[in-house]
Coordinates of C-alpha atoms and ligand atoms in Angstrom, one line a residue:
Chain A
M1 CA 18.7 8.1 -1.4
Q2 CA 17.7 4.3 -0.2
K3 CA 17.2 2.4 -2.9
T4 CA 14.7 -1.2 -3.4
E5 CA 14.0 -3.3 -6.4
I6 CA 10.1 -3.0 -5.4
M7 CA 8.6 -0.5 -4.1
V8 CA 4.9 -1.2 -2.9
I9 CA 3.2 2.0 -1.5
G10 CA 0.2 1.4 0.8
G11 CA 0.7 -1.6 3.3
G12 CA -3.0 -2.3 3.6
L13 CA -4.4 -6.0 2.6
A14 CA -3.8 -5.1 -0.9
G15 CA -0.1 -4.3 -0.7
M16 CA 0.5 -6.1 2.5
A17 CA -0.7 -9.6 -0.1
V18 CA 1.2 -8.7 -3.2
A19 CA 4.4 -7.7 -1.2
Y20 CA 4.5 -11.2 0.6
G21 CA 3.8 -12.6 -3.1
L22 CA 7.1 -10.5 -4.7
A23 CA 8.8 -11.7 -1.1
R24 CA 8.1 -14.9 -1.5
L25 CA 9.2 -14.9 -5.3
G26 CA 13.4 -13.7 -3.3
R27 CA 12.4 -10.0 -4.9
Q28 CA 13.7 -7.3 -2.7
V29 CA 10.3 -5.0 -1.4
S30 CA 9.9 -2.1 0.5
V31 CA 6.3 -1.4 1.7
L32 CA 6.0 2.6 2.5
D33 CA 2.3 2.9 4.8
E34 CA 0.6 6.3 5.6
G35 CA -0.2 5.2 9.3
D36 CA -2.6 5.5 11.6
T37 CA -4.3 8.4 10.6
A38 CA -5.0 7.0 7.2
L39 CA -8.0 5.8 5.7
R40 CA -7.9 2.4 6.6
A41 CA -9.8 -0.5 4.8
A42 CA -7.4 -2.9 6.1
R43 CA -8.0 -3.0 9.7
S44 CA -12.0 -2.5 9.1
N45 CA -13.2 -5.1 7.1
F46 CA -15.6 -7.6 7.5
G47 CA -13.8 -10.8 7.5
L48 CA -16.0 -12.2 5.1
L49 CA -14.4 -14.6 2.0
W50 CA -17.4 -14.1 -0.1
V51 CA -18.7 -16.0 -3.1
Q52 CA -22.1 -15.5 -4.2
G53 CA -23.2 -12.8 -6.5
K54 CA -20.0 -11.7 -7.0
G55 CA -19.4 -10.3 -10.2
Y56 CA -22.7 -10.1 -11.3
G57 CA -22.9 -8.7 -14.6
M58 CA -18.6 -9.7 -15.1
P59 CA -17.8 -13.2 -15.3
A60 CA -14.6 -13.0 -15.1
Y61 CA -14.9 -11.9 -11.6
A62 CA -16.5 -14.3 -10.5
R63 CA -14.0 -16.6 -11.8
W64 CA -11.4 -14.5 -9.9
T65 CA -12.8 -15.1 -6.8
L66 CA -13.7 -18.5 -7.2
Q67 CA -9.4 -19.3 -7.8
S68 CA -9.0 -17.2 -4.8
V69 CA -11.0 -18.4 -2.2
A70 CA -9.7 -22.1 -3.6
L71 CA -6.1 -20.8 -3.0
W72 CA -7.0 -19.3 0.3
P73 CA -6.1 -22.4 2.3
Q74 CA -2.9 -22.7 0.7
L75 CA -2.6 -18.8 2.4
A76 CA -3.4 -19.2 5.6
R77 CA -0.9 -22.6 5.4
L78 CA 2.1 -20.6 4.4
L79 CA 1.1 -17.7 6.8
L80 CA 1.1 -20.3 9.6
D81 CA 4.7 -21.5 8.6
D82 CA 6.1 -18.5 8.4
T83 CA 4.9 -16.5 11.2
G84 CA 3.4 -19.2 13.6
I85 CA 0.3 -16.9 12.9
E86 CA -3.5 -18.9 12.7
V87 CA -5.4 -16.6 10.8
H88 CA -8.4 -18.4 11.3
L89 CA -9.7 -19.7 8.2
R90 CA -12.6 -21.3 8.1
Q91 CA -14.8 -22.3 4.2
P92 CA -17.7 -24.3 5.5
G93 CA -20.2 -22.7 3.2
G94 CA -22.0 -19.1 4.1
F95 CA -26.0 -18.0 4.1
Q96 CA -27.1 -14.7 2.8
L97 CA -30.8 -14.5 4.7
C98 CA -33.5 -12.9 3.0
L99 CA -36.7 -10.7 5.0
S100 CA -38.9 -10.5 2.0
D101 CA -39.5 -12.3 -1.1
A102 CA -38.5 -9.6 -3.4
E103 CA -34.6 -10.0 -2.0
M104 CA -35.0 -13.7 -2.3
A105 CA -35.7 -12.9 -5.5
E106 CA -33.5 -10.9 -6.8
E107 CA -30.8 -13.0 -5.3
S108 CA -32.2 -15.8 -6.7
R109 CA -31.9 -14.2 -10.3
R110 CA -28.2 -13.0 -10.1
L111 CA -26.9 -16.1 -8.7
C112 CA -28.8 -18.2 -11.9
W113 CA -26.9 -15.0 -14.3
L114 CA -23.6 -16.2 -12.9
K115 CA -24.7 -20.0 -12.7
D116 CA -24.8 -19.4 -16.9
A117 CA -22.2 -17.2 -17.3
L118 CA -20.1 -19.7 -15.9
D119 CA -21.3 -22.6 -17.6
G120 CA -22.8 -24.3 -14.8
D121 CA -19.8 -24.2 -12.7
Y122 CA -20.8 -22.3 -10.1
P123 CA -22.5 -24.2 -6.5
F124 CA -25.0 -22.7 -5.0
E125 CA -28.3 -23.8 -3.0
L126 CA -31.7 -21.5 -2.9
L127 CA -33.5 -22.9 0.7
D128 CA -37.1 -22.4 1.8
P129 CA -37.4 -21.2 5.7
A130 CA -38.0 -25.5 6.4
A131 CA -34.8 -26.3 5.0
L132 CA -32.9 -23.0 6.1
R133 CA -33.9 -23.9 9.6
K134 CA -32.7 -27.4 10.0
R135 CA -29.5 -26.0 8.3
L136 CA -29.3 -23.3 10.9
P137 CA -31.2 -23.1 14.2
G138 CA -32.0 -19.6 15.2
V139 CA -32.6 -18.2 12.7
G140 CA -36.2 -15.9 12.5
P141 CA -39.4 -15.9 11.9
Q142 CA -39.3 -13.1 9.4
V143 CA -36.8 -14.4 7.5
V144 CA -38.4 -16.1 4.4
G145 CA -35.3 -17.8 3.2
A146 CA -32.1 -17.9 2.1
C147 CA -29.0 -18.3 -0.4
Y148 CA -26.6 -20.8 0.3
S149 CA -23.4 -21.0 -1.2
P150 CA -20.6 -24.5 -0.8
L151 CA -17.7 -22.0 -1.3
D152 CA -18.1 -18.7 1.1
G153 CA -16.0 -18.7 4.1
H154 CA -14.4 -15.9 6.8
V155 CA -11.1 -15.4 8.2
N156 CA -9.8 -12.7 10.5
P157 CA -9.2 -10.4 9.1
L158 CA -6.6 -8.5 11.7
K159 CA -5.0 -11.7 12.2
L160 CA -4.4 -12.1 8.5
L161 CA -3.3 -7.8 8.3
R162 CA -0.4 -8.6 11.5
A163 CA 0.0 -12.4 9.9
L164 CA 1.0 -10.6 6.2
H165 CA 3.1 -8.0 8.5
A166 CA 5.5 -10.6 10.1
A167 CA 5.4 -12.9 7.2
C168 CA 7.1 -9.9 4.7
Q169 CA 9.7 -9.3 7.5
T170 CA 10.2 -12.8 8.1
R171 CA 11.3 -12.4 4.4
G172 CA 13.5 -9.2 4.5
V173 CA 10.5 -6.9 3.1
T174 CA 11.3 -3.3 4.6
L175 CA 8.2 -2.1 6.2
L176 CA 8.2 1.3 6.6
N177 CA 5.1 3.4 8.9
G178 CA 4.3 7.0 8.9
R179 CA 5.6 7.3 5.6
R180 CA 2.8 9.1 3.3
V181 CA 3.9 9.8 0.2
S182 CA 4.1 12.4 -2.0
G183 CA 6.3 12.5 -4.5
I184 CA 6.5 9.9 -7.4
A185 CA 8.7 11.0 -10.6
Q186 CA 9.9 8.6 -13.3
R187 CA 14.1 8.8 -13.1
G188 CA 16.3 6.8 -15.6
E189 CA 14.6 3.1 -15.3
G190 CA 13.0 3.8 -12.5
F191 CA 11.3 6.4 -9.9
E192 CA 12.2 8.3 -7.2
I193 CA 9.2 8.3 -4.0
A194 CA 9.3 11.2 -1.9
S195 CA 7.9 10.8 1.7
G196 CA 8.9 13.9 3.9
D197 CA 12.6 15.2 3.2
Q198 CA 12.9 11.0 2.6
R199 CA 13.8 9.5 -1.1
W200 CA 13.8 6.3 -2.5
H201 CA 14.9 4.9 -6.1
S202 CA 12.6 2.0 -7.2
E203 CA 13.1 -0.4 -9.8
R204 CA 9.6 -1.0 -10.1
L205 CA 6.5 0.4 -7.5
V206 CA 3.2 -0.9 -7.1
L207 CA 0.6 1.5 -5.7
A208 CA -1.2 -0.1 -3.9
A209 CA -3.0 2.3 -1.7
G210 CA -6.8 2.2 -1.0
L211 CA -8.1 5.0 -1.5
G212 CA -4.6 6.7 -1.7
N213 CA -4.4 5.4 -4.5
R214 CA -6.9 8.9 -6.2
E215 CA -3.5 11.1 -5.5
L216 CA -0.5 8.4 -6.2
G217 CA -2.5 8.1 -9.6
A218 CA -2.5 11.7 -10.3
L219 CA 1.2 12.6 -9.4
L220 CA 2.0 10.1 -12.3
G221 CA -0.6 12.0 -14.8
Q222 CA -3.1 8.1 -13.7
P223 CA -7.0 9.3 -13.2
V224 CA -7.6 6.7 -10.8
P225 CA -11.1 6.4 -10.3
V226 CA -12.2 4.7 -7.0
Q227 CA -14.6 6.0 -4.7
P228 CA -15.4 6.0 -1.0
S229 CA -18.7 3.7 -0.1
R230 CA -19.0 3.8 4.1
G231 CA -19.8 1.1 5.4
Q232 CA -21.1 0.3 9.5
I233 CA -19.9 -2.5 11.6
L234 CA -21.3 -3.2 15.1
V235 CA -19.7 -6.0 17.4
T236 CA -21.8 -7.6 20.2
E237 CA -20.1 -8.8 23.6
R238 CA -18.2 -11.8 23.3
L239 CA -20.6 -15.2 22.9
E240 CA -20.5 -18.7 23.3
P241 CA -20.6 -20.2 19.4
F242 CA -24.0 -20.2 18.3
L243 CA -23.2 -19.5 14.6
H244 CA -21.4 -22.1 13.2
Y245 CA -21.4 -20.5 9.5
P246 CA -20.7 -16.7 8.2
T247 CA -23.4 -15.1 6.8
S248 CA -23.7 -11.7 4.9
T249 CA -24.8 -9.2 7.6
V250 CA -24.1 -10.9 10.6
R251 CA -20.7 -13.0 11.9
Q252 CA -19.4 -15.0 15.0
T253 CA -15.3 -14.3 15.1
D254 CA -13.1 -17.1 16.2
E255 CA -13.2 -15.0 19.9
G256 CA -16.4 -15.1 20.5
T257 CA -18.1 -11.4 19.2
V258 CA -20.2 -10.4 15.9
Q259 CA -20.1 -8.4 13.7
L260 CA -23.1 -7.0 12.8
G261 CA -23.2 -4.8 8.9
D262 CA -23.2 -4.8 5.8
S263 CA -24.7 -0.9 5.3
A264 CA -23.6 1.0 1.8
E265 CA -23.9 4.9 1.3
S266 CA -22.1 7.7 -0.3
V267 CA -21.1 10.3 2.4
G268 CA -17.8 11.0 0.8
F269 CA -14.6 10.8 3.1
D270 CA -16.8 10.9 6.4
D271 CA -16.2 7.6 8.3
G272 CA -17.9 8.1 11.1
T273 CA -21.4 6.3 12.5
S274 CA -24.8 7.3 12.5
S275 CA -27.1 5.7 14.7
A276 CA -30.3 5.4 11.9
V277 CA -28.3 2.9 9.9
M278 CA -26.6 1.8 13.4
A279 CA -30.4 1.0 13.8
D280 CA -30.6 -0.6 11.1
I281 CA -28.0 -2.9 11.2
A282 CA -29.1 -3.8 14.6
G283 CA -32.4 -4.1 13.8
R284 CA -32.0 -6.8 10.7
A285 CA -29.5 -8.9 13.1
V286 CA -32.6 -9.6 15.2
R287 CA -35.2 -9.9 12.8
C288 CA -32.2 -12.8 11.2
F289 CA -30.9 -14.1 14.4
P290 CA -34.0 -13.2 17.4
R291 CA -31.5 -13.8 20.3
L292 CA -29.5 -11.4 19.3
A293 CA -32.2 -8.8 20.9
N294 CA -30.8 -8.9 24.5
V295 CA -26.9 -9.0 23.2
R296 CA -25.0 -5.8 24.1
L297 CA -22.9 -4.2 22.1
V298 CA -19.2 -2.9 22.4
R299 CA -18.0 -1.1 19.7
A300 CA -19.2 0.2 16.7
W301 CA -17.3 2.2 13.6
G302 CA -17.7 2.6 10.0
A303 CA -14.8 2.6 7.6
L304 CA -15.0 3.5 4.0
R305 CA -15.0 0.8 0.7
V306 CA -12.3 1.1 -2.0
L307 CA -14.7 1.0 -5.3
S308 CA -14.6 0.9 -8.6
P309 CA -17.4 2.1 -11.0
D310 CA -18.5 -2.0 -11.5
G311 CA -17.2 -2.8 -8.3
A312 CA -14.4 -5.1 -8.9
P313 CA -10.8 -4.6 -8.6
I314 CA -8.5 -2.6 -11.2
Y315 CA -5.2 -4.5 -11.9
Q316 CA -3.6 -1.8 -14.9
A317 CA 0.4 -1.7 -15.7
L318 CA 0.9 2.1 -16.4
P319 CA 1.2 2.6 -20.0
G320 CA 3.0 6.1 -19.2
A321 CA 5.1 4.8 -16.7
P322 CA 6.8 1.3 -17.6
G323 CA 7.6 -0.9 -14.5
A324 CA 4.4 0.4 -12.6
S325 CA 1.5 -1.0 -11.7
L326 CA -1.5 -0.3 -9.8
L327 CA -4.1 -2.0 -7.8
S328 CA -7.3 -0.8 -6.0
C329 CA -10.3 -3.6 -4.8
H330 CA -12.7 -4.1 -2.5
S331 CA -12.9 -7.5 -1.3
G332 CA -9.2 -7.1 -0.4
V333 CA -9.4 -10.2 2.6
T334 CA -11.5 -12.3 -0.2
L335 CA -8.6 -11.4 -2.9
A336 CA -5.3 -11.4 -0.6
A337 CA -4.7 -15.1 -2.2
A338 CA -5.0 -14.5 -5.4
H339 CA -2.7 -10.8 -5.0
A340 CA 0.0 -13.0 -3.2
L341 CA 0.3 -16.5 -5.0
R342 CA -0.7 -15.1 -9.1
L343 CA -0.7 -11.2 -9.0
A344 CA 2.5 -10.9 -7.9
P345 CA 4.2 -13.0 -10.1
W346 CA 2.4 -10.7 -12.6
I347 CA 3.9 -8.0 -11.4
A348 CA 7.4 -9.0 -10.4
G349 CA 7.5 -10.3 -14.6
E350 CA 7.5 -13.9 -14.3
Q351 CA 3.9 -14.9 -15.2
A352 CA 1.2 -13.4 -18.1
L353 CA -2.3 -13.3 -16.0
P354 CA -4.4 -12.9 -19.0
E355 CA -7.6 -13.7 -16.5
I356 CA -6.7 -10.1 -15.5
S357 CA -7.3 -7.8 -18.8
P358 CA -10.9 -8.0 -18.2
F359 CA -9.4 -5.7 -14.7
D360 CA -7.8 -3.0 -16.8
L361 CA -8.4 0.6 -16.4
Q362 CA -9.9 1.0 -20.2
R363 CA -12.9 -0.7 -20.1
F364 CA -14.3 1.9 -17.8
T365 CA -13.2 4.5 -20.7
T366 CA -14.4 2.2 -23.5
P367 CA -17.7 1.7 -24.6
A368 CA -18.4 -1.9 -24.4
E369 CA -19.4 -2.9 -27.8
V370 CA -16.1 -1.8 -29.2
R371 CA -14.1 -3.6 -27.0
H372 CA -16.1 -6.9 -28.0
A373 CA -15.6 -6.8 -31.0
S374 CA -11.5 -6.2 -30.6
Chain B
M1 CA 3.9 -14.1 40.3
P2 CA 1.6 -13.1 43.4
A3 CA 1.8 -9.4 44.5
D4 CA 0.2 -6.9 47.1
S5 CA -3.0 -5.2 45.7
L6 CA -2.1 -1.7 45.3
F7 CA -5.9 -0.9 45.8
R8 CA -6.4 1.5 48.8
Q9 CA -9.6 2.4 49.8
L10 CA -9.9 6.0 51.4
P11 CA -11.6 6.9 54.4
T12 CA -14.8 7.4 53.7
D13 CA -18.2 8.4 55.9
A14 CA -20.9 6.8 53.2
G15 CA -21.2 3.8 55.5
L16 CA -21.2 0.2 54.3
L17 CA -23.5 -2.0 52.2
S18 CA -24.0 -5.6 51.5
I19 CA -23.9 -7.3 48.3
E20 CA -23.4 -10.9 47.2
F21 CA -20.6 -12.0 45.2
D22 CA -20.0 -15.6 44.1
G23 CA -22.4 -17.2 47.1
Q24 CA -20.6 -15.1 49.7
T25 CA -21.8 -12.0 51.3
L26 CA -20.0 -8.8 51.4
Q27 CA -19.7 -5.5 53.7
V28 CA -18.6 -2.9 50.9
P29 CA -18.3 1.0 50.9
A30 CA -21.6 2.7 49.7
G31 CA -21.0 5.2 46.9
V32 CA -18.5 3.4 44.9
S33 CA -18.3 1.7 41.7
L34 CA -18.6 -2.1 41.8
A35 CA -15.5 -3.3 40.1
A36 CA -14.1 -0.5 43.4
A37 CA -16.6 -2.3 45.8
L38 CA -15.5 -5.9 44.3
L39 CA -11.0 -4.6 44.9
A40 CA -11.8 -3.1 48.2
S41 CA -13.3 -6.2 49.6
G42 CA -10.2 -8.4 48.5
V43 CA -11.5 -9.9 44.9
R44 CA -8.7 -10.9 43.5
R45 CA -10.0 -12.6 40.0
S46 CA -13.3 -12.0 39.3
R47 CA -13.6 -13.8 35.5
S48 CA -11.7 -15.1 33.3
T49 CA -11.4 -14.6 29.4
P50 CA -13.5 -15.8 26.4
V51 CA -9.6 -16.9 24.8
N52 CA -8.1 -18.6 26.8
G53 CA -9.4 -19.1 29.9
S54 CA -6.9 -16.9 31.9
P55 CA -8.4 -15.2 35.6
R56 CA -8.9 -11.2 35.6
A57 CA -9.8 -8.6 38.0
P58 CA -10.9 -5.2 37.0
Y59 CA -8.3 -2.7 36.0
C60 CA -8.6 -0.2 34.1
M61 CA -11.7 1.6 36.1
M62 CA -13.2 3.7 33.2
G63 CA -14.9 2.2 30.5
V64 CA -12.0 0.4 27.9
C65 CA -10.8 -2.0 28.7
F66 CA -13.6 -4.9 30.1
E67 CA -11.5 -6.8 32.8
C68 CA -14.4 -6.3 35.1
L69 CA -16.8 -8.0 33.9
V70 CA -19.3 -10.0 35.7
E71 CA -22.7 -11.6 36.2
V72 CA -25.3 -9.0 38.1
D73 CA -28.2 -10.3 38.9
G74 CA -28.4 -12.6 36.5
V75 CA -27.2 -10.2 33.6
P76 CA -23.9 -11.4 32.2
N77 CA -21.0 -9.6 31.0
C78 CA -22.0 -6.3 33.2
Q79 CA -19.1 -3.7 33.5
A80 CA -18.4 -4.1 36.6
C81 CA -16.8 -0.7 36.9
L82 CA -19.8 1.4 35.4
L83 CA -21.9 0.4 37.8
P84 CA -22.7 2.1 41.2
V85 CA -23.0 -0.2 44.1
A86 CA -26.0 -0.9 45.6
P87 CA -27.4 -3.1 48.3
G88 CA -28.5 -6.6 47.9
L89 CA -26.0 -6.6 44.6
R90 CA -26.3 -10.6 43.7
V91 CA -22.8 -10.3 41.8
R92 CA -21.2 -13.5 40.1
S93 CA -18.1 -13.7 38.1
Q94 CA -17.9 -13.8 34.7
H95 CA -16.4 -17.6 33.5
G96 CA -15.6 -17.5 29.8
A97 CA -18.2 -16.2 26.9
R98 CA -21.9 -15.5 28.2
S99 CA -24.4 -18.4 26.8
L100 CA -27.3 -17.3 24.6
S101 CA -30.8 -18.7 25.3
P102 CA -32.1 -22.0 22.9
A103 CA -33.7 -20.6 20.7
S104 CA -37.6 -19.1 22.4
A105 CA -40.6 -20.1 20.9
L106 CA -40.3 -17.0 18.7
E107 CA -37.8 -18.9 16.6
E108 CA -39.1 -22.2 16.4
H109 CA -43.4 -21.5 16.2
H110 CA -42.7 -21.0 12.4
D111 CA -41.9 -24.6 11.8
D112 CA -46.0 -25.2 11.6
A113 CA -46.2 -22.3 9.1
Ligands
FAD401 C1 -16.9 -1.2 6.0 C2 -15.8 -2.6 5.0 C3 -16.2 -3.9 5.2 C4 -15.4 -5.0 4.5 N1 -15.9 -6.0 4.4 C5 -14.9 -7.0 3.6 C6 -15.1 -8.5 3.7 O1 -16.1 -8.7 4.2 N2 -14.3 -9.4 2.9 C7 -13.6 -8.6 2.1 O2 -12.8 -9.5 1.7 N3 -13.4 -7.5 1.5 C8 -14.3 -6.3 2.4 N4 -13.6 -5.1 2.9 C9 -12.9 -4.9 1.6 C10 -11.0 -4.6 2.5 O3 -11.8 -4.2 3.4 C11 -10.4 -3.9 1.4 O4 -10.9 -4.6 -0.2 C12 -8.8 -3.9 1.6 O5 -8.6 -3.6 2.9 C13 -8.0 -3.2 0.1 O6 -7.3 -3.1 1.0 P1 -6.2 -1.2 0.5 O7 -5.1 -2.2 0.6 O8 -6.6 -1.7 -1.1 O9 -6.8 -0.9 0.6 P2 -6.4 -0.5 2.5 O10 -6.6 -1.4 3.4 O11 -7.5 1.1 3.4 O12 -5.3 -0.1 2.7 C14 -4.5 0.9 2.0 C15 -2.9 1.9 3.0 O13 -2.6 3.1 1.8 C16 -2.1 3.7 2.7 N5 -1.7 4.8 2.0 C17 -2.6 5.5 1.5 N6 -2.2 6.8 1.1 C18 -0.6 6.5 0.9 C19 0.2 7.5 0.7 N7 -0.1 8.9 0.3 N8 1.6 7.0 0.7 C20 1.2 5.8 2.2 N9 0.7 5.1 2.0 C21 -0.6 5.2 1.7 C22 -3.1 3.5 3.9 O14 -1.7 4.2 4.8 C23 -3.8 2.5 4.5 O15 -2.6 1.2 5.1 C24 -14.4 -4.2 3.3 C25 -14.5 -2.9 3.5 C26 -15.0 -2.3 4.4 C27 -14.4 -0.7 4.6
FES402 S1 -12.0 -1.8 34.7 FE1 -12.0 -1.6 32.3 S2 -13.8 -1.7 31.6 FE2 -14.1 -2.2 33.6

């Protein structure tokens, strides 16, 4: 049996960000990852560092997101220093383009709520069509307005994942691919982890397996309430740069392709595509930017988000399994910096992190009034 | 490291037709893909990549690698391996990413709305 101090299960964005943060603290870390047939949001996401609207109804999530985007330049620099990989972080602010007055009213209502909830410390602008066209030339006539947040940004998500892998290797993390964990047992002061006939022993354990956390949690008697939500994404041929800001549904990547997306469907574990949804996504993109009408699409895929009942992350030290932490999240790109630089020290037991207590599992079982009273 | 082309044209009785490539007229075999026609004519560079500008030519010949991008009759980024060659095609090398037409009248007219 092989031994490791901390075992991270799941080599997606959540697991790798935490593994990197732990390795930077000098911890001895191994990562077990299922491999190519697994559901892997880390390899199929939209690449936004998105702030605006996040945490509506849950100010702690808005603050945590703000903390992460503020830490992102530091993460990008650390990864560049460790690996030479430029993840193409850009934080010029981002636009949410609205195609109807109702959409515009709803988006502004949410942003105003958030600004109140954060005591005014939440910059955004509401733009009418004329103001928007000055900032973002090429926007179509059907766009009735937009919300702009100076805090939004984007990154190349595949380069991010690659950089995290390379940085972990540089810092001595053992990465084991093609290892689907099928057994976890508490043994003495630690855990015995099984994949096929192989066994590992670790003092601490991090469950970061995306949707796989449902099964892993069950092995430790801990239900994990995450559900798949399918998003479909279309990618165009490479174009000369024309869009210098990310928008929530259309963004041009550093290498010229344009990603179109932001659908959400509940279709269980089906990660395929459907022509109706792809047509919707493409139609919306063309209404936003009519110049895209004749552009060729070269790829499309479906992928499953890891969604908790309130959409916010779950961070939980498992009460029944001392030494085990659970990490499940949507928006793992946006949160990668907070995971590497804040959550990892908390998991290592080096730092208290009171701001994450609202993200525990209890929030799904305890009525809100009781929680506030206590 | 230049190497001889491994591409050989099998004997065919389909005849020849002419197309234009970067301003030159080429006599190419009929009944093949545009990519095969270019390779058979000795074309060794049909695009430069948008990422680092390096020279490329058709490679997989089955629609997967996108190395065969060319401009055909004014339409940029066409996969030459997926197009049958036809008489009179006007083909140009694809240099870098395709440009988008400037904001069209459709986008501008809203200014006075
Ligand atoms: C369509 C779409 C668009 C998105 N867009 C954005 C965006 O713009 N911005 C943003 O911030 N976030 C975005 N996300 C979310 C982001 O991709 C996820 O939050 C992030 O990838 C979650 O990371 P994860 O590591 O928890 O899960 P994953 O990336 O899914 O990784 C889980 C890993 O666990 C492994 N695993 C599973 N079960 C086991 C097991 N039993 N044993 C061993 N390994 C196991 C899998 O192999 C996998 O590699 C998007 C997601 C989707 C689906
Ligand atoms: S040669 Fe590969 S796509 Fe055409």
